[in-house]
Short mmCIF file of C-alpha atoms and ligand atoms in Angstrom, two decimals:
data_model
loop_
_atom_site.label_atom_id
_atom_site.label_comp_id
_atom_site.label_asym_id
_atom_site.label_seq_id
_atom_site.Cartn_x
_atom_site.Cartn_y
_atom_site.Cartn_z
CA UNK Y 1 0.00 0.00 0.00
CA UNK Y 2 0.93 3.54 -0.40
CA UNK Y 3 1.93 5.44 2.45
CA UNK Y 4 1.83 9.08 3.26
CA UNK Y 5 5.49 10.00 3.58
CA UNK Y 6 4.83 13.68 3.77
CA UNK Y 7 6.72 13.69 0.72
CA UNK Y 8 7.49 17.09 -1.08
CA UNK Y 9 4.99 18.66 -3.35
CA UNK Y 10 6.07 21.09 -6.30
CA UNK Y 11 3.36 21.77 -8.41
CA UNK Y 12 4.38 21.07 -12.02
CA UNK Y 13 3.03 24.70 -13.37
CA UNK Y 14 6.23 26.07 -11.32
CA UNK Y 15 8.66 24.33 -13.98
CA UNK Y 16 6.20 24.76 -17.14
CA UNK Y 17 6.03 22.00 -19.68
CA UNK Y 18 9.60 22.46 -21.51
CA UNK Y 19 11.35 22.83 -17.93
CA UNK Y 20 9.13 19.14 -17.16
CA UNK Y 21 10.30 17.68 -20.27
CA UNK Y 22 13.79 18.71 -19.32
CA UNK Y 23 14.15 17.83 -15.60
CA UNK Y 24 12.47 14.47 -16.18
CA UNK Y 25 15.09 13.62 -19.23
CA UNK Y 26 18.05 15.20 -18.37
CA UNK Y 27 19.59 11.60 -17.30
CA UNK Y 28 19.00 9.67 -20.01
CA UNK Y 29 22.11 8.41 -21.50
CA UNK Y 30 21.79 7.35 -25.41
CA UNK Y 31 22.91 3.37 -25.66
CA UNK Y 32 22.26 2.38 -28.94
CA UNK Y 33 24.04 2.68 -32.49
CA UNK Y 34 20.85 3.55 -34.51
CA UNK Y 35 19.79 6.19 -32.10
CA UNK Y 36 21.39 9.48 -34.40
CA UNK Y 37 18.97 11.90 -32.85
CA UNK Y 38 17.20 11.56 -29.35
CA UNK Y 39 15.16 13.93 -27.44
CA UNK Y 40 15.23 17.33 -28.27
CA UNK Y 41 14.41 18.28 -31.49
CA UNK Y 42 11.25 17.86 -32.79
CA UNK Y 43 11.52 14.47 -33.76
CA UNK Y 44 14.18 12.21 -33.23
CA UNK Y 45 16.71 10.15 -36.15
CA UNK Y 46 16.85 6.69 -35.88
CA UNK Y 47 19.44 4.47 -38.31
CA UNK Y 48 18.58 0.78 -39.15
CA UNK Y 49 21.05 0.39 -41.90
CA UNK Y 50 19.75 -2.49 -43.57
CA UNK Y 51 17.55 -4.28 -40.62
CA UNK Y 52 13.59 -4.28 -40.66
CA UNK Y 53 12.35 -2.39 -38.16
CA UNK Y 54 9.23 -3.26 -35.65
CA UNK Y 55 7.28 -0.38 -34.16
CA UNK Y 56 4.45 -1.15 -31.32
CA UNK Y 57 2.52 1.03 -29.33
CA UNK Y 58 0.44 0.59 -26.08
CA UNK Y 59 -2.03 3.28 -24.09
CA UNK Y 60 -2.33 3.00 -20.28
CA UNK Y 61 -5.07 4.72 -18.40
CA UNK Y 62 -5.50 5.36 -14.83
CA UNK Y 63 -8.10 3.38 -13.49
CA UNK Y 64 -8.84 1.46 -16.66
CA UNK Y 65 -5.30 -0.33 -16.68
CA UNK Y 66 -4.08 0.76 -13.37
CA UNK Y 67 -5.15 2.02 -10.34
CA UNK Y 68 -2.23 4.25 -8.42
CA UNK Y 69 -3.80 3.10 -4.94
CA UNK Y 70 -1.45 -0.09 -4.95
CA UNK Y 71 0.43 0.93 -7.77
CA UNK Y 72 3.51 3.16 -7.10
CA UNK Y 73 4.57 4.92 -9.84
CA UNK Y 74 8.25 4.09 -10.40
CA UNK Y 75 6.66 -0.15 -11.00
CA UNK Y 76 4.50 1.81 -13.29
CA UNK Y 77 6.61 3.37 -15.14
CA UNK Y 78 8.49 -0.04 -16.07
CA UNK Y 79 6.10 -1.77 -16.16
CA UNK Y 80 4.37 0.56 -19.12
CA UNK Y 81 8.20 0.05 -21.06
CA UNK Y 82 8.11 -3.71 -20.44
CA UNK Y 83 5.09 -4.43 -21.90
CA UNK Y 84 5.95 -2.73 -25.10
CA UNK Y 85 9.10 -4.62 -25.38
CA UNK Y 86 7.03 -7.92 -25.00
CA UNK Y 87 5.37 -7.50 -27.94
CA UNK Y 88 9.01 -6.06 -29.65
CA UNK Y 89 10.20 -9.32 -28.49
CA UNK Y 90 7.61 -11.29 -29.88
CA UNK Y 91 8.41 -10.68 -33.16
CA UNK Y 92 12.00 -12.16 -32.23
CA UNK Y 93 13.25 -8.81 -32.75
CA UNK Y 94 15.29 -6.57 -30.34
CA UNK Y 95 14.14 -3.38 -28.59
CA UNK Y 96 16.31 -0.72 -29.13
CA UNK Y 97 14.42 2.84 -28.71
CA UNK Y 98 10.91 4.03 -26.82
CA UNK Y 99 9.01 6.85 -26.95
CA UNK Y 100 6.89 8.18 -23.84
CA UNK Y 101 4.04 10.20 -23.88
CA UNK Y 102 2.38 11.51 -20.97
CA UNK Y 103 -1.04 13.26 -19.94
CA UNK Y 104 -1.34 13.80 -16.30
CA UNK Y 105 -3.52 16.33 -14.24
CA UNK Y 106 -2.57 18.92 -11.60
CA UNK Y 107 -3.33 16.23 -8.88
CA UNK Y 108 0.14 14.59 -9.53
CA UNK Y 109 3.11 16.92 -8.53
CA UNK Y 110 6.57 16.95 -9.94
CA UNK Y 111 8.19 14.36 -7.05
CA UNK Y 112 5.20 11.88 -8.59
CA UNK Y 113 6.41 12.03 -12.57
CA UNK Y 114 9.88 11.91 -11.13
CA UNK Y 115 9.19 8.54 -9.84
CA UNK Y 116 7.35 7.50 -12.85
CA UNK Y 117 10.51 8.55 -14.78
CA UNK Y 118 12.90 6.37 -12.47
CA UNK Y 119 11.16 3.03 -13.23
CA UNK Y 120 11.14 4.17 -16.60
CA UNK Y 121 14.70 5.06 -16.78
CA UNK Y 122 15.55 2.11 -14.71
CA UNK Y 123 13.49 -0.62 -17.73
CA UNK Y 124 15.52 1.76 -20.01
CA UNK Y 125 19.17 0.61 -18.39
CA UNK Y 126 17.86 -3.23 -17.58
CA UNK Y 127 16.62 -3.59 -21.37
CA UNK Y 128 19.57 -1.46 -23.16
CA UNK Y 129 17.17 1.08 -25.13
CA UNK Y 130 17.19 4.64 -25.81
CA UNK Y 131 14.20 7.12 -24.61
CA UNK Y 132 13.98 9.48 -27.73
CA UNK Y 133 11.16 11.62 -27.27
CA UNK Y 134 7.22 11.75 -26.52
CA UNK Y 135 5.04 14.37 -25.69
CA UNK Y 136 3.70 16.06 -22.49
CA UNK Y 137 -0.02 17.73 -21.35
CA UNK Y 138 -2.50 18.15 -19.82
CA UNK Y 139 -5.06 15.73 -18.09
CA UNK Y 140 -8.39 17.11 -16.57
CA UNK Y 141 -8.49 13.96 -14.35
CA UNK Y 142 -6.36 11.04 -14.41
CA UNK Y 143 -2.98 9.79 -15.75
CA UNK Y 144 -2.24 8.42 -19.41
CA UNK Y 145 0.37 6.82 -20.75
CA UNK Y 146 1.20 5.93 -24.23
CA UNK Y 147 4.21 3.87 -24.90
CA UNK Y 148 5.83 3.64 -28.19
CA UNK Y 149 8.42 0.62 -28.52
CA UNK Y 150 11.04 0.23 -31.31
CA UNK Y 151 13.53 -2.36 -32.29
CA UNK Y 152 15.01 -3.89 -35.06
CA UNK Y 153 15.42 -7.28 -36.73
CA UNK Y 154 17.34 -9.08 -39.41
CA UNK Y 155 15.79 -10.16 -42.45
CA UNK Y 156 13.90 -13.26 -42.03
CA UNK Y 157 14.28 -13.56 -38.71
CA UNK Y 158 11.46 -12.28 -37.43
CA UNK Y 159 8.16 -14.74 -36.95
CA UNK Y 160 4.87 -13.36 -37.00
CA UNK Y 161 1.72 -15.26 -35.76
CA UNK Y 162 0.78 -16.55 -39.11
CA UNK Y 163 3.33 -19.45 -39.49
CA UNK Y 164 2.07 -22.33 -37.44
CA UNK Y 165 1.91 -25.74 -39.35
CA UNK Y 166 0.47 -28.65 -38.42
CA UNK Y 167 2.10 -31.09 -35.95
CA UNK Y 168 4.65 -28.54 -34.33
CA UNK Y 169 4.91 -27.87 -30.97
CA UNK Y 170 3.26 -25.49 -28.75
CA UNK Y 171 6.24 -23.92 -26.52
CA UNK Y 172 5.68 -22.07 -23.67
CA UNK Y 173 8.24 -19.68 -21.45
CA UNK Y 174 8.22 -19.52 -17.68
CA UNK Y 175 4.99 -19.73 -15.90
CA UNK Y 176 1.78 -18.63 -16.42
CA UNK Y 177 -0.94 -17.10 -13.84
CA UNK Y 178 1.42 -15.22 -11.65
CA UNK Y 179 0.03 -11.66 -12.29
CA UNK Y 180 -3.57 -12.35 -12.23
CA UNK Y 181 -3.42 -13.74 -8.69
CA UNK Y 182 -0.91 -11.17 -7.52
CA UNK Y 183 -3.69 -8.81 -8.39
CA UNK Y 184 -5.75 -11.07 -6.49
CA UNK Y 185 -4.08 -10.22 -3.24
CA UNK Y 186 -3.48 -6.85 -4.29
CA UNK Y 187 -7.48 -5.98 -4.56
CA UNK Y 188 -7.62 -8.04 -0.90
CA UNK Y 189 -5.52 -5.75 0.16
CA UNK Y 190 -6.75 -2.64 -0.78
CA UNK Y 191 -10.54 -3.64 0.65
CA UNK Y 192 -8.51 -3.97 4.03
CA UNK Y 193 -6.92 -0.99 3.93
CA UNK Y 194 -9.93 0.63 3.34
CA UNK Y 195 -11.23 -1.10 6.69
CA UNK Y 196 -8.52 -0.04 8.85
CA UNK Y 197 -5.42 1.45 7.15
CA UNK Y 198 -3.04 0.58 10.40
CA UNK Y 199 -3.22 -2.95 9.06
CA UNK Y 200 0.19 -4.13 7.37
CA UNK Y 201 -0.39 -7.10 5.69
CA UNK Y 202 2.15 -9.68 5.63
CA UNK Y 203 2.58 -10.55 1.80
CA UNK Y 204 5.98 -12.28 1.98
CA UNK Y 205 3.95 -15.08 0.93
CA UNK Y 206 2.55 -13.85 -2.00
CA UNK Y 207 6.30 -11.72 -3.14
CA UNK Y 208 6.56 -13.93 -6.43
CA UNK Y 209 3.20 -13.47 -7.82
CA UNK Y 210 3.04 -9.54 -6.31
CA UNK Y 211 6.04 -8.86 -8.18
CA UNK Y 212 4.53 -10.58 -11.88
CA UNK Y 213 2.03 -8.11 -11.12
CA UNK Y 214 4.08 -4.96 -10.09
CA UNK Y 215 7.36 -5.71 -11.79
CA UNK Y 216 6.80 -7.99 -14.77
CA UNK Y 217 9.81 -8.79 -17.08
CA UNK Y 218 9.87 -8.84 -20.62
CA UNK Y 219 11.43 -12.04 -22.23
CA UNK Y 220 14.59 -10.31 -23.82
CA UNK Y 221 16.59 -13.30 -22.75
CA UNK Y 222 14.72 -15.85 -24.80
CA UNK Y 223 15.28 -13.93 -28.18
CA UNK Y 224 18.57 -14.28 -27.08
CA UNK Y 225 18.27 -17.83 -26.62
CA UNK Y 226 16.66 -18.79 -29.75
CA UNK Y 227 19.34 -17.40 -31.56
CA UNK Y 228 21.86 -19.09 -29.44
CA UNK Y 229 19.93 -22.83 -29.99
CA UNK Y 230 19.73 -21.85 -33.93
CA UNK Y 231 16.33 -21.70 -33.00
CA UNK Y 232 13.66 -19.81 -35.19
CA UNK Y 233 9.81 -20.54 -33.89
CA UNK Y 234 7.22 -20.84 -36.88
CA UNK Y 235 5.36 -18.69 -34.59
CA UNK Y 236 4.97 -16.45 -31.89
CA UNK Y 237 3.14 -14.04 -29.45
CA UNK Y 238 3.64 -12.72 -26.14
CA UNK Y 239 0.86 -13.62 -23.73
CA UNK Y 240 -0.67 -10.45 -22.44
CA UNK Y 241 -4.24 -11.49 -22.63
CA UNK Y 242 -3.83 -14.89 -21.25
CA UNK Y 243 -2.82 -18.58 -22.63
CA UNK Y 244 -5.62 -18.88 -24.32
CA UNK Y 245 -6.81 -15.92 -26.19
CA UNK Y 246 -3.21 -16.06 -27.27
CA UNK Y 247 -3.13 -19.69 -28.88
CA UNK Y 248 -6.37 -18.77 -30.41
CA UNK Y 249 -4.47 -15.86 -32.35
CA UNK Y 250 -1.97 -18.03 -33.77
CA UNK Y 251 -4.34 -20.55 -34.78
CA UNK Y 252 -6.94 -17.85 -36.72
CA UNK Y 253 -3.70 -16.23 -38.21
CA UNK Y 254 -1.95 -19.56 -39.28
CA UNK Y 255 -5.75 -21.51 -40.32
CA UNK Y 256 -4.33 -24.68 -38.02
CA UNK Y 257 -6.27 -25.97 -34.93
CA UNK Y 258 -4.43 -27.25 -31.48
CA UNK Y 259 -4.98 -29.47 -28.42
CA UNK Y 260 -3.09 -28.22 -25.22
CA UNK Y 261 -2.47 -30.51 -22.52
CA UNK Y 262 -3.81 -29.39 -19.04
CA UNK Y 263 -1.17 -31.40 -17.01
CA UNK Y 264 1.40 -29.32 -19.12
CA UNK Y 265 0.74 -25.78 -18.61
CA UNK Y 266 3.43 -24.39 -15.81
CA UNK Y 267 1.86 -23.46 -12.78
CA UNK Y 268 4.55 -21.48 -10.31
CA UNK Y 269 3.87 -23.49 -6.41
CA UNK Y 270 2.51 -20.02 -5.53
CA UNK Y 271 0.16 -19.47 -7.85
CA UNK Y 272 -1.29 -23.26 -7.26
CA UNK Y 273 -1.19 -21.99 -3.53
CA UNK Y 274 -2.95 -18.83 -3.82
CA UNK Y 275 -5.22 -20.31 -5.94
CA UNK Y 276 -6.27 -22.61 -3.42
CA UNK Y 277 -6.78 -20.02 -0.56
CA UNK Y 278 -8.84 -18.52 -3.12
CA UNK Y 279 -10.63 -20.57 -4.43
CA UNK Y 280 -10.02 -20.25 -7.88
CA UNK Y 281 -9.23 -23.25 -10.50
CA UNK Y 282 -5.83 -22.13 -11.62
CA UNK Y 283 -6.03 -23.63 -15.32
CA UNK Y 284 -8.77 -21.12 -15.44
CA UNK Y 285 -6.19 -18.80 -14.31
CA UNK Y 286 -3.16 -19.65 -16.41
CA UNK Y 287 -5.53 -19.55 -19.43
CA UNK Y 288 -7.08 -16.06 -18.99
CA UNK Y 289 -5.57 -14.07 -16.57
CA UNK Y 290 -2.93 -12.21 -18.24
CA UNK Y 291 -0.59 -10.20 -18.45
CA UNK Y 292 2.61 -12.70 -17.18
CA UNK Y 293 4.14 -11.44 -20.68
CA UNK Y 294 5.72 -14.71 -21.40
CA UNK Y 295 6.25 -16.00 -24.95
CA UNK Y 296 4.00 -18.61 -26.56
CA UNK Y 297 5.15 -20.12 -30.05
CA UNK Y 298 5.65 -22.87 -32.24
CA UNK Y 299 8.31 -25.09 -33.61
CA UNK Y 300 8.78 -27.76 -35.77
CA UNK Y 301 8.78 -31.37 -34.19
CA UNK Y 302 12.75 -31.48 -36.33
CA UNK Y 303 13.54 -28.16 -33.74
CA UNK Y 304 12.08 -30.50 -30.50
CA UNK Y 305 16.18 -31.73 -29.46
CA UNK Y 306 16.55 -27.96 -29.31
CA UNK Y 307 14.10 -27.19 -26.42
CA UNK Y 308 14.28 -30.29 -24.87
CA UNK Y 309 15.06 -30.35 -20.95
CA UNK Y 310 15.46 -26.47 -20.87
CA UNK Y 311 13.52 -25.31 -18.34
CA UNK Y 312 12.83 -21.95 -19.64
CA UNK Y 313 10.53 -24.05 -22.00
CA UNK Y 314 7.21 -26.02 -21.57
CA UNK Y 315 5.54 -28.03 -24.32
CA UNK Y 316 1.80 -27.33 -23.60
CA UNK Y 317 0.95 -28.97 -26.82
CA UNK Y 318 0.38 -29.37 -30.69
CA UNK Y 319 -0.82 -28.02 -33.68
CA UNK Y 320 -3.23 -29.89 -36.34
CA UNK Y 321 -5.57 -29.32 -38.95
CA UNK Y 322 -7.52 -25.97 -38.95
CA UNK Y 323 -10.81 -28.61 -39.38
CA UNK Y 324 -9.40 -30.30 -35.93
CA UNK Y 325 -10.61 -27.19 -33.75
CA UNK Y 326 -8.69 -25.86 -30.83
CA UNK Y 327 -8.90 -27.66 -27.77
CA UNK Y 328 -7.75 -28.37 -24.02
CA UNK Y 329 -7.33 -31.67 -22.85
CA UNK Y 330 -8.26 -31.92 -19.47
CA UNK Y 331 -6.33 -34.16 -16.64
CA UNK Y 332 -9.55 -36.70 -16.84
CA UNK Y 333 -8.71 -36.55 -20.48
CA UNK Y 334 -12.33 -35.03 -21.80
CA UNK Y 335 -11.66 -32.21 -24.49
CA UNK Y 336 -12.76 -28.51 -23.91
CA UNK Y 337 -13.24 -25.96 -27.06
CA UNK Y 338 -10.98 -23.50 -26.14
CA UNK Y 339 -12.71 -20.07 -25.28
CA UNK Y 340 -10.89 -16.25 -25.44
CA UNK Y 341 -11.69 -14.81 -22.31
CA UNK Y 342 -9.18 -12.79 -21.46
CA UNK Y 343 -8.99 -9.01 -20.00
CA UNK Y 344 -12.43 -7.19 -21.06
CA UNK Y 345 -11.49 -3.93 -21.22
CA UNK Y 346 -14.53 -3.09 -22.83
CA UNK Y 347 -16.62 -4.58 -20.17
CA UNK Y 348 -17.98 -3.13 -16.93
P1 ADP Z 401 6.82 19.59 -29.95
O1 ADP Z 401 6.31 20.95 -29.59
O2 ADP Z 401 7.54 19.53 -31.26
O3 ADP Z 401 5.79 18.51 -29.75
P2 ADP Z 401 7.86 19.10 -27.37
O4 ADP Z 401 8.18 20.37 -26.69
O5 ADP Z 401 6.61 18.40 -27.01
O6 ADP Z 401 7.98 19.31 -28.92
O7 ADP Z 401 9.07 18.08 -27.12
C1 ADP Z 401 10.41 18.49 -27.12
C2 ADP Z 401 11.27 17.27 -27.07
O8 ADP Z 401 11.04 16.55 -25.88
C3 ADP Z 401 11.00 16.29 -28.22
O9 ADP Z 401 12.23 15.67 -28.52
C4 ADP Z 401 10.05 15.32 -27.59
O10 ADP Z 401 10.13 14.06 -28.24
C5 ADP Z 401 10.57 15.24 -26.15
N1 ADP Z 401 9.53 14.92 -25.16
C6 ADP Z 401 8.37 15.61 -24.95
N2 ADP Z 401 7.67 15.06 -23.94
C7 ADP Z 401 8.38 13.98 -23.51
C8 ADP Z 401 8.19 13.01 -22.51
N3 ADP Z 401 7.10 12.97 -21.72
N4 ADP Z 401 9.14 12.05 -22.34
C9 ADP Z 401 10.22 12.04 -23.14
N5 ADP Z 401 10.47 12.94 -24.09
C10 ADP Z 401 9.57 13.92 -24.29
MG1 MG Z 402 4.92 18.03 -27.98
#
């Protein structure tokens, strides 16, 4: 929870919005080759020589995507650059430059953007990439945040979600279901807080799944590691929306169908805990909760000696014939149509 630590107060109208745009930059440090011209002029230079290059762009909004009573600012502001990278890195490409653009109303002094800034610096460092501009105004009531991600990527390297064939392998990395139930305790929380805010919960037990919530990583590492295995996925998506609107992408885009194994899908002991204090059924989880920005792709069954035993890797399953359908085969072995549920944004 957020705590009132009397904490300073300058009102950003003292600076003015080039002095904001200054103070809140003045530390980035430019990293990367193809960054010619960052922040500063009125739009920045970027060099790819002869690499393709992958543009992405996500919106945050206060209350919609966030909510700043359990959220501090500095997670936020990594966590808005990590998520862009996800999808940078799902195109097997690498991030190399992001653009930030900010709305945010007199409510939120200077000390508050300044922490937004340091987790966004902070993903900046951690990820190698360049901050080369965005814009800045005004909000009449919350905070917005749109993220612009770019990177680069050979040619033919990069895999899209259209190249799934039948028979390959459904890979996925790390675990899934993490963040949804960290947000689980998270909500708790905050109704207890409301109750009595002298409360300090204890939520050492819950640190892994609070911090796929707060903190998520982007997979950076696993681009790396495909290209180290000689590895290149027929194709792939980052799972923001949960396992199974995800596989349901890749099987419209690439006309196949799938089953997916329910004893397969990787289930952190946490999660499998939490669900149970819960009450929640945490395949339901690991298939529509969201946002653990893993990877999810595909490989040929010739590629399977590749991934074998590596324990960044699960195979959840494989692909068949569009006419098959898309299913989940259940640990009593019945089959289940898959269904998107995912995050409803849209929804009440
Ligand atoms: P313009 O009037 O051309 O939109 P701005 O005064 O908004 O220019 O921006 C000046 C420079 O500061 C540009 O390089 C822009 O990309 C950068 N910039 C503006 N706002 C932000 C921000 N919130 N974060 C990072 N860079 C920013
Ligand atoms: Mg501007």
């Amino acid at each position: 929870m957020i705590e009132d630590k009397n904490q300073q107060r300058t009102q950003l109208s003292d600076l003015g919005e080039f002095g904001l745009i200054e103070h809140l930059t003045k530390n980035f440090k430019i990293k990367q080759t193809s960054t010619i011209k960052s922040i500063g002029d009125d739009a920045a230079i970027l060099d790819f020589k002869n690499k393709k290059v992958v543009v992405t762009t996500d919106l945050l909004v206060e209350s919609v995507h966030f909510d700043l009573s359990y959220v501090p600012l500095k997670h936020l502001g990594y966590k808005a650059v990590v998520v862009n990278l996800s999808d940078v890195y799902a195109m097997n490409a690498t991030a190399t430059q992001v653009t930030v653009s900010i709305a945010v109303s007199n409510r939120f002094p200077l000390e508050a953007l300044e922490d937004l800034y340091a987790g966004i610096e902070t993903a900046a460092n951690i990820y190698n990439i360049d901050v080369v501009g965005g814009d800045t105004t005004s909000s009449t009531t919350g905070l917005l945040i749109s993220i612009t991600a770019i990177g680069e990527v050979e040619n033919d390297v990069e895999v899209y979600r259209s190249g799934a064939n039948p028979s390959d392998l459904l890979v996925v990395t790390g675990d899934l279901g993490g963040a949804y139930m960290g947000l689980q305790v998270l909500e708790r929380e905050k109704e207890v807080y409301k109750v009595n805010s002298n409360n300090q919960p204890d939520l050492e037990p819950y640190s892994y799944i609070i911090e796929r919530q707060l903190k998520p990583e982007a997979r950076k590492d696993i681009v790396k590691l495909l290209k180290d295995l000689e590895l290149k996925p027929t194709a792939m998506i980052d799972i923001s929306d949960g396992l199974s609107s995800e596989i349901l992408h890749i099987c419209k885009q690439s006309k196949v169908g799938c089953d997916i194994y329910e004893e397969k899908i990787p289930l952190d002991p946490q999660v499998i805990s939490t669900c149970e204090e819960f009450n929640i059924d945490s395949t339901t989880v690991a298939l529509n909760g969201g946002e653990d920005y893993e990877l999810l792709f595909t490989i040929s069954q010739d590629d399977y000696s590749k991934i074998k035993a590596n324990p960044n890797f699960s195979i959840i399953g494989h692909i068949k014939e569009e006419g098959a359908g898309t299913h989940l085969v259940t640990r009593a072995d019945t089959r289940i149509p898959i269904k998107a549920q995912g995050w409803k944004n849209f929804n009440a």
